[in-house]
XYZ file of C-alpha atoms in Angstrom:
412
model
C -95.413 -74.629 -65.652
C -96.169 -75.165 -61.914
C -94.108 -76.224 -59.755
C -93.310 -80.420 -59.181
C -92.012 -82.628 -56.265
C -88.458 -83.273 -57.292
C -88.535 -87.394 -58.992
C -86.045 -89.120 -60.359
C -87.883 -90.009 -63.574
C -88.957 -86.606 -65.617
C -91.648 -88.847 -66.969
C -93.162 -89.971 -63.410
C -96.412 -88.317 -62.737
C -96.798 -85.791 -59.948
C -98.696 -87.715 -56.842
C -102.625 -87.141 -57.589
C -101.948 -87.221 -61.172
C -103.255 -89.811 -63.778
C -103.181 -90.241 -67.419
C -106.491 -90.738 -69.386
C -107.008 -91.069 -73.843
C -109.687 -89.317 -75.994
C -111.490 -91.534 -78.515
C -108.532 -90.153 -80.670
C -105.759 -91.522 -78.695
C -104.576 -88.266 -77.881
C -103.058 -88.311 -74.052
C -104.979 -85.611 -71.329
C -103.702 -85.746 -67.780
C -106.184 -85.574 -64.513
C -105.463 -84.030 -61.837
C -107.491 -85.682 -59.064
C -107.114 -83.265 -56.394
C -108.572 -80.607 -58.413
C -110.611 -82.137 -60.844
C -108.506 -80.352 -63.878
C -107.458 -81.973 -66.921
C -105.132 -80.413 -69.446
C -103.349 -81.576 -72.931
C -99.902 -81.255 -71.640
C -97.409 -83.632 -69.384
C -97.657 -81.488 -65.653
C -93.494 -82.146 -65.340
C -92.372 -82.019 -69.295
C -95.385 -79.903 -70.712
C -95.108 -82.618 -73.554
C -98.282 -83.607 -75.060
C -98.335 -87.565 -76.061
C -100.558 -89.752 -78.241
C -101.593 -93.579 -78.411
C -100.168 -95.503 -81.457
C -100.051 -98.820 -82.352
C -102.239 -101.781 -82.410
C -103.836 -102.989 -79.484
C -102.162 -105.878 -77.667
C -102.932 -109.586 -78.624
C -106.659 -110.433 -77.519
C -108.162 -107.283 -77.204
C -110.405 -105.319 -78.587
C -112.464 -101.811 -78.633
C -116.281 -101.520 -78.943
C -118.910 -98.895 -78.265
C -120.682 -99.120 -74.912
C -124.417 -97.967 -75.945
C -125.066 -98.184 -72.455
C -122.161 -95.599 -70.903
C -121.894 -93.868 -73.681
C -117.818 -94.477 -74.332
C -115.177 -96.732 -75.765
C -114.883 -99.761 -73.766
C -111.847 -102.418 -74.148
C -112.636 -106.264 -73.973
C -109.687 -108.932 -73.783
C -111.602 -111.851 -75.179
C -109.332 -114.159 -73.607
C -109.762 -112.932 -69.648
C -113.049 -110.965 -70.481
C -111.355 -108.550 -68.389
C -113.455 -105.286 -69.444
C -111.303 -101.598 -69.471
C -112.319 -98.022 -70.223
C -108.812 -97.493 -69.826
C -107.237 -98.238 -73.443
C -104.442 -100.810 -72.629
C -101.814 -99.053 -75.152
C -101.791 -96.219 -72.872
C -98.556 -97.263 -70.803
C -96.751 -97.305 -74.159
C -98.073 -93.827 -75.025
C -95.412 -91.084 -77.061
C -94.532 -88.034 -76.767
C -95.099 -85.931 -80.174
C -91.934 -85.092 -81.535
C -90.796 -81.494 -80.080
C -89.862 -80.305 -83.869
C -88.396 -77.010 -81.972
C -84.901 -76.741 -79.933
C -86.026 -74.233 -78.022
C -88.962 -76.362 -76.299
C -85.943 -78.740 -75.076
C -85.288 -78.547 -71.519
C -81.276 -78.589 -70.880
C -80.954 -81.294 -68.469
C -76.872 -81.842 -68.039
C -74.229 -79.805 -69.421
C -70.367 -80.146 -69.233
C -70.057 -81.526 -65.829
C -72.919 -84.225 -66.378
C -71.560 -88.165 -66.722
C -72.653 -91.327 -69.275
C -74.022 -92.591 -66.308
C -75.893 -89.327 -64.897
C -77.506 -89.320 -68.493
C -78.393 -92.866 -68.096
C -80.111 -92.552 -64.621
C -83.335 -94.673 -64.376
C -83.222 -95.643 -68.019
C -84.081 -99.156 -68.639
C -82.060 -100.170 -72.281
C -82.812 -104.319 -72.505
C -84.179 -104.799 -75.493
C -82.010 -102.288 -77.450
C -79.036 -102.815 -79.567
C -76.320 -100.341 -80.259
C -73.093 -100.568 -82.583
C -69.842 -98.303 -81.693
C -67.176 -98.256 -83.618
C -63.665 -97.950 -81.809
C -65.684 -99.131 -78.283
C -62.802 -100.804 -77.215
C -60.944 -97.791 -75.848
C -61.492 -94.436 -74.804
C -64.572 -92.278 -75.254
C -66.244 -95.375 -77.455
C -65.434 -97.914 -74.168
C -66.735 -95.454 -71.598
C -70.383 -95.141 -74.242
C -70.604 -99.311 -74.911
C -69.752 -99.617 -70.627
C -72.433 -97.368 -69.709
C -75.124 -98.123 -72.131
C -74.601 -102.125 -70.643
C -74.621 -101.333 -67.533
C -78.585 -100.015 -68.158
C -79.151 -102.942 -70.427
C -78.481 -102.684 -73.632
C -77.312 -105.291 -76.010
C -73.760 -103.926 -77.671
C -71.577 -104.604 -80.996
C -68.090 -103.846 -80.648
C -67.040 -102.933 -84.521
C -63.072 -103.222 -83.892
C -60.165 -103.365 -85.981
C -58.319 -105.344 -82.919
C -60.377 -107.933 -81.980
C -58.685 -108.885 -79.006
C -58.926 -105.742 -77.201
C -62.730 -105.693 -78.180
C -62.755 -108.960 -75.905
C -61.068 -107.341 -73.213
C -63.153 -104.309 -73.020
C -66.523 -106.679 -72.811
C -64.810 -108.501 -69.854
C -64.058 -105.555 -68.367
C -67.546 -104.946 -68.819
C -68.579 -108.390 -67.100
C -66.799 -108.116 -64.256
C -68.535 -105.073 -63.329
C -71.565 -106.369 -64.641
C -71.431 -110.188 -65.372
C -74.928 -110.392 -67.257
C -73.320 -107.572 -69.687
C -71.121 -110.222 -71.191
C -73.552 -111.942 -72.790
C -75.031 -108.900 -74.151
C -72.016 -107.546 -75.612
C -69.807 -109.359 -78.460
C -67.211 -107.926 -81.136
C -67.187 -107.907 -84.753
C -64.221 -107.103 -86.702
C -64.149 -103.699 -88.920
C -60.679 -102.373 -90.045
C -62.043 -98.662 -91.289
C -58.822 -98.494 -93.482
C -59.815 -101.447 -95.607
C -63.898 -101.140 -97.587
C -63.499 -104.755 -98.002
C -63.385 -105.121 -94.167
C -66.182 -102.791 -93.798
C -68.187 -104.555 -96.411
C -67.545 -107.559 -94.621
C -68.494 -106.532 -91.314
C -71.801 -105.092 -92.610
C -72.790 -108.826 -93.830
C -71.755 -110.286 -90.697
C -74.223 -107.797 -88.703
C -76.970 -108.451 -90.903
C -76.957 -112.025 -90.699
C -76.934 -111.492 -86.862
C -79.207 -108.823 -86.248
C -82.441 -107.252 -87.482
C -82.679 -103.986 -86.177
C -80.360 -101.270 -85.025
C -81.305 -98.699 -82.123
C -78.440 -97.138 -82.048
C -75.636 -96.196 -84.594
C -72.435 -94.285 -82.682
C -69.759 -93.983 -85.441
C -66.980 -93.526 -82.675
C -63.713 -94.326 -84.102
C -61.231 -91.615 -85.587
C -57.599 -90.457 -86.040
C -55.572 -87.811 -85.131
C -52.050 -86.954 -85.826
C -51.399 -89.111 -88.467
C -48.028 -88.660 -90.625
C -48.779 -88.725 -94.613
C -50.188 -92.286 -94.858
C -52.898 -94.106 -97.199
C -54.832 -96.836 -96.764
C -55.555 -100.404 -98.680
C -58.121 -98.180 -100.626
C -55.509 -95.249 -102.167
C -57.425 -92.648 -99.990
C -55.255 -90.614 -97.037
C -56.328 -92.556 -93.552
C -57.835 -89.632 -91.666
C -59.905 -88.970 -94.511
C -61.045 -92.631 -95.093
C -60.917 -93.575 -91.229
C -62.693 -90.997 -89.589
C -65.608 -89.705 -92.825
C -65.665 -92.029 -96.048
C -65.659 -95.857 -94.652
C -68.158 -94.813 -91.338
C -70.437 -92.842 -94.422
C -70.254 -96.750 -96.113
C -71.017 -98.566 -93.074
C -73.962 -96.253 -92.135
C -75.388 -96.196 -95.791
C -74.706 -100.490 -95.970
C -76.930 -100.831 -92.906
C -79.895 -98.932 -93.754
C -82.175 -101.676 -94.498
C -81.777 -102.089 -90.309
C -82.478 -98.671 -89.142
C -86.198 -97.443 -88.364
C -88.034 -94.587 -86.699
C -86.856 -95.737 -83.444
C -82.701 -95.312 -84.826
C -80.671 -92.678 -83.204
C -77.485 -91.914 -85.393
C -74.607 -89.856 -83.585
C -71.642 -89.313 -85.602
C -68.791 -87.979 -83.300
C -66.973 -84.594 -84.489
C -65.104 -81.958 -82.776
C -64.870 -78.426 -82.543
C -62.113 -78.643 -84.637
C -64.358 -78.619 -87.718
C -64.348 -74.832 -87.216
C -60.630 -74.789 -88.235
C -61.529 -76.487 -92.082
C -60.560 -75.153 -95.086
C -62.574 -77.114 -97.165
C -63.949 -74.825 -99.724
C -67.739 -74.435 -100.037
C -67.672 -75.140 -103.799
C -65.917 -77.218 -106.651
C -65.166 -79.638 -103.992
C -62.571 -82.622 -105.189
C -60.740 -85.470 -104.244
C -57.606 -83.529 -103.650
C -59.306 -81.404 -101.217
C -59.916 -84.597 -98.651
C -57.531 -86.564 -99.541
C -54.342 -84.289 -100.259
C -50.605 -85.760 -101.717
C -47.878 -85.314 -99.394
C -46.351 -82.119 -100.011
C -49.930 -80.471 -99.382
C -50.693 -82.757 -96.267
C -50.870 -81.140 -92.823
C -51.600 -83.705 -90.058
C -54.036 -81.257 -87.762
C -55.847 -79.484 -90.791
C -56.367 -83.736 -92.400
C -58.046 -83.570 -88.700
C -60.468 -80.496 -88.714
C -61.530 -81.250 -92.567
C -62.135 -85.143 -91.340
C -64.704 -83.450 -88.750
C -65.782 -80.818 -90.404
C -66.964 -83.721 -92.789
C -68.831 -85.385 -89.828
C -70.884 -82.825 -89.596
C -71.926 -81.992 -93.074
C -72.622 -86.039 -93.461
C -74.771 -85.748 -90.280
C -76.751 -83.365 -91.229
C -77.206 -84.429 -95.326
C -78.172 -88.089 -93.937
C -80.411 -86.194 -91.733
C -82.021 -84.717 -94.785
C -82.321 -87.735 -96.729
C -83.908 -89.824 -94.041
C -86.123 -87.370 -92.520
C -89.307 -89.335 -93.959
C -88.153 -92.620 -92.584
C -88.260 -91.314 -88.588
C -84.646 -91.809 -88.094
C -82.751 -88.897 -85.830
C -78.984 -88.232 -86.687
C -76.740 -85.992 -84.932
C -73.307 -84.715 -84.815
C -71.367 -84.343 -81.528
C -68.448 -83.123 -79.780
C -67.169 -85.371 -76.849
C -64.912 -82.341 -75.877
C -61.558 -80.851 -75.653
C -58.389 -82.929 -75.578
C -60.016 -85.741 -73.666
C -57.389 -88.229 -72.654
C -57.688 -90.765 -75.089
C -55.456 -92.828 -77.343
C -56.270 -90.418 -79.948
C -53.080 -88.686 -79.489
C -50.671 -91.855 -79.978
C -49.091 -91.081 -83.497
C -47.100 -87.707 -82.240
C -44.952 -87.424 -78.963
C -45.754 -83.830 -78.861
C -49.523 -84.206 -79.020
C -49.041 -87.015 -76.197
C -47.119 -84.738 -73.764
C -49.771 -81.881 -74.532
C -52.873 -84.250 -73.953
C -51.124 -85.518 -70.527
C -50.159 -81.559 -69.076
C -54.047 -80.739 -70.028
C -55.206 -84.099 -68.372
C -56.940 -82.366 -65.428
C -58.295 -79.346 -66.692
C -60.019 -81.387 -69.579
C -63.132 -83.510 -69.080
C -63.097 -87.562 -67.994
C -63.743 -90.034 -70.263
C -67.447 -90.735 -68.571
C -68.197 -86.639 -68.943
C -66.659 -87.249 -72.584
C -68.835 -89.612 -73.096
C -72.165 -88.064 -72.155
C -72.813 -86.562 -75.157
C -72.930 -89.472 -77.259
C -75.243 -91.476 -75.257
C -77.805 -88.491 -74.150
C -77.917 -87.970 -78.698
C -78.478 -92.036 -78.941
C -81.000 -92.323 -75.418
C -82.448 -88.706 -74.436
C -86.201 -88.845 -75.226
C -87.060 -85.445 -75.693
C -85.336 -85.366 -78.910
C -87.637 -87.555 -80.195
C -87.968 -86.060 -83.780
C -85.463 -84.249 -83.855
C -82.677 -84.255 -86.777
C -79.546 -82.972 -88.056
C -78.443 -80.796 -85.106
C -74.952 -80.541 -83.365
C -74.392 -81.157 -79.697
C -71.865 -79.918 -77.085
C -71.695 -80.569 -73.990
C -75.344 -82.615 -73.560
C -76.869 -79.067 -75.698
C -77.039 -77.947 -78.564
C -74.904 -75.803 -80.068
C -74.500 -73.939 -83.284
C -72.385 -75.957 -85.944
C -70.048 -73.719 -88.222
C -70.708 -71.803 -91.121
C -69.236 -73.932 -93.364
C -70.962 -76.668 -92.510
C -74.048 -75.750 -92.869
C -74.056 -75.206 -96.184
C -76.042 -77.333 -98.630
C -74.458 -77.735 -101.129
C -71.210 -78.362 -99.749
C -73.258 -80.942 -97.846
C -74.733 -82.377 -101.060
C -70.945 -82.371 -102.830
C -69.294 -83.775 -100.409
C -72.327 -86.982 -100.170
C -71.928 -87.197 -104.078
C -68.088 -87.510 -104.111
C -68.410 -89.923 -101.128
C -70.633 -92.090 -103.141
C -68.670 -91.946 -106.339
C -65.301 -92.660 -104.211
C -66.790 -96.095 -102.815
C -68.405 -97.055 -106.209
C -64.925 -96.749 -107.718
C -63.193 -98.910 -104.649
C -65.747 -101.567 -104.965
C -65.425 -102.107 -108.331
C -61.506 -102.122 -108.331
C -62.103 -104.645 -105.858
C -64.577 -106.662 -108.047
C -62.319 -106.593 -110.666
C -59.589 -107.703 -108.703
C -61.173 -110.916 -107.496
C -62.902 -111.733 -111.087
């Protein structure tokens, strides 16, 4: 690819440049200067396409007299050879990782990600965005515009964050509002599901932030250990509950770690036991790793299942011993998170990942891949296996069916 004038939009055309559609509504770009055309975008070398309707009062005829396509807006008789769809053109999808162009890498920001993107319009839900790595995602995707749920267990600090928010940016506030979700509890997460579908129709982006770490030997409302049910089983209900609201324009990220490359789940005969051990066969940092090894192999089994509907899920790594509350529950994991403080990345760089998955358009069709550092990056062994993928998705399902109706028959 030649060389461009540096822009700070990787879309922007090159000066002398101009976009043009075949009778197909496939995308060629002119070169002016030279009189060239070619299939390809002269700064991406991504070819795009023309899709949807045509806007409200126009319409396309045959010109018998040039020859060509012509475009009539019946209201303004304003007459175009230039199809009026073409500023909302595509991209194909770039079904290969290889074609994708690494852009920012450990160093890179929320906000550097975010440069020049314009979000108003879109809605994303985080869970845990009211500290941390899932504040620093909901902060920086308002700050470019884009409407944000706060899915909390504390409400009040959800409130905080957003005026946090508003005094940096006051029209954020009104963008931004909190719904309550206690992962430990299915009945809470049941009940935050209705309340976002009564308020919402469509969700743009999914980022299923929250997690443990550290936890002693503890179980939740449901019977299940909490790092299990926390960080996999109730964010694999919440995701499932809200599919009717997820399209071909949803990004799912689903936060991990490179800890999943510690698990010792095994690859078969998967049980209950397995994720959600007793006591004497609990161990605080392997509940962690098998909690995000589990991330991953839901990532990239939704990914599988929803491949026909569009939607793009991936798997992420925000980085190493950010400094987070994540390490709360232990003293020891405290004082190690503080000595590593400034060696480790900052809670915008943690961050970046997340919101280049949910915004960075040359992933557009792209699915069940795993992403460090703004990249992507090859996901363990283990969780790459089907079937484990498939097992664990199955026992998942079967876990929630059996909480939900111990609930129902609770209430009856």
């Amino acid at each position: 690819m030649m060389s461009m004038p540096d822009s700070d939009s990787e879309d922007e055309l090159p000066p002398g440049w101009e976009m043009q559609a075949n009778d197909d509504g496939v995308v060629c770009y002119v070169n002016q200067q030279n009189k060239t055309t070619q299939w390809t975008h002269p700064r991406t070398g991504r070819s795009k396409r023309i899709a949807g309707e045509l806007p409200l009062h126009w319409e396309r005829y045959y010109d018998e007299q040039s020859k060509r396509y012509m475009f009539l807006n019946k209201e303004t008789q304003q007459r175009t050879n230039i199809d009026p769809r073409l500023a909302f053109a595509v991209e194909d999808p770039t079904l290969n990782v290889s074609k994708v162009r690494q852009r920012f890498d450990s160093c890179s920001t929320a906000l550097q990600v975010l440069h020049g993107k314009d979000l108003h319009g879109r809605l994303a839900l985080i869970t845990g965005a009211n500290c941390g790595i899932g504040y620093e995602t909901a902060r920086s995707l308002a700050m470019h515009g884009c409407e944000i749920i706060f899915a909390c267990r504390n409400i009040a600090a959800a409130n905080e964050a957003i005026e946090r928010i508003a005094v940096e940016r006051p029209a954020a506030r009104s963008r931004c509002r909190a719904v309550s979700l206690d992962l430990s509890s299915m009945h809470s997460v049941k009940q935050c599901v209705e309340t976002v579908k009564a308020d919402v129709h469509h969700i743009d982006y999914l980022i299923l932030n929250a997690g443990v770490f550290a936890l002693p030997h503890t179980k939740t409302t449901d019977g299940l250990e909490t790092t299990f049910q926390v960080s996999h089983l109730s964010h694999f209900y919440l995701t499932t509950q809200l599919e009717s609201l997820f399209d071909h324009n949803t990004r799912i990220v689903v936060l991990s770690s490179e800890s999943h490359r510690f698990a010792n789940l095994p690859a078969n005969n998967l049980t209950l036991q397995h994720l959600s051990p007793p006591k004497e066969k609990f161990w605080s940092m392997m509940a962690y790793n098998n909690a995000k090894l589990c991330n991953v192999l839901f990532a990239q089994e939704l990914a599988e299942r929803w491949k026909q509907r569009g939607i793009s899920v991936f798997s992420v790594h925000p980085g190493n011993m950010v400094s987070t509350q994540l390490s709360r529950n232990y003293w020891f994991y405290r004082f190690l998170f503080a000595f590593v403080r400034p060696f480790t990345k900052s809670l915008q760089q943690a961050a970046a990942t997340s919101v280049y998955c949910a915004t960075a358009h040359e992933l557009t069709g792209l699915s069940g891949m795993y992403f460090n550092n703004c990249f992507f990056c090859e996901p363990s062994k283990l969780s790459k296996s089907a079937g484990l993928q498939q097992q664990l998705w199955e026992l998942s399902e079967q876990l929630i069916k059996d909480i939900m109706e111990q609930q129902t028959s609770v209430f009856v």
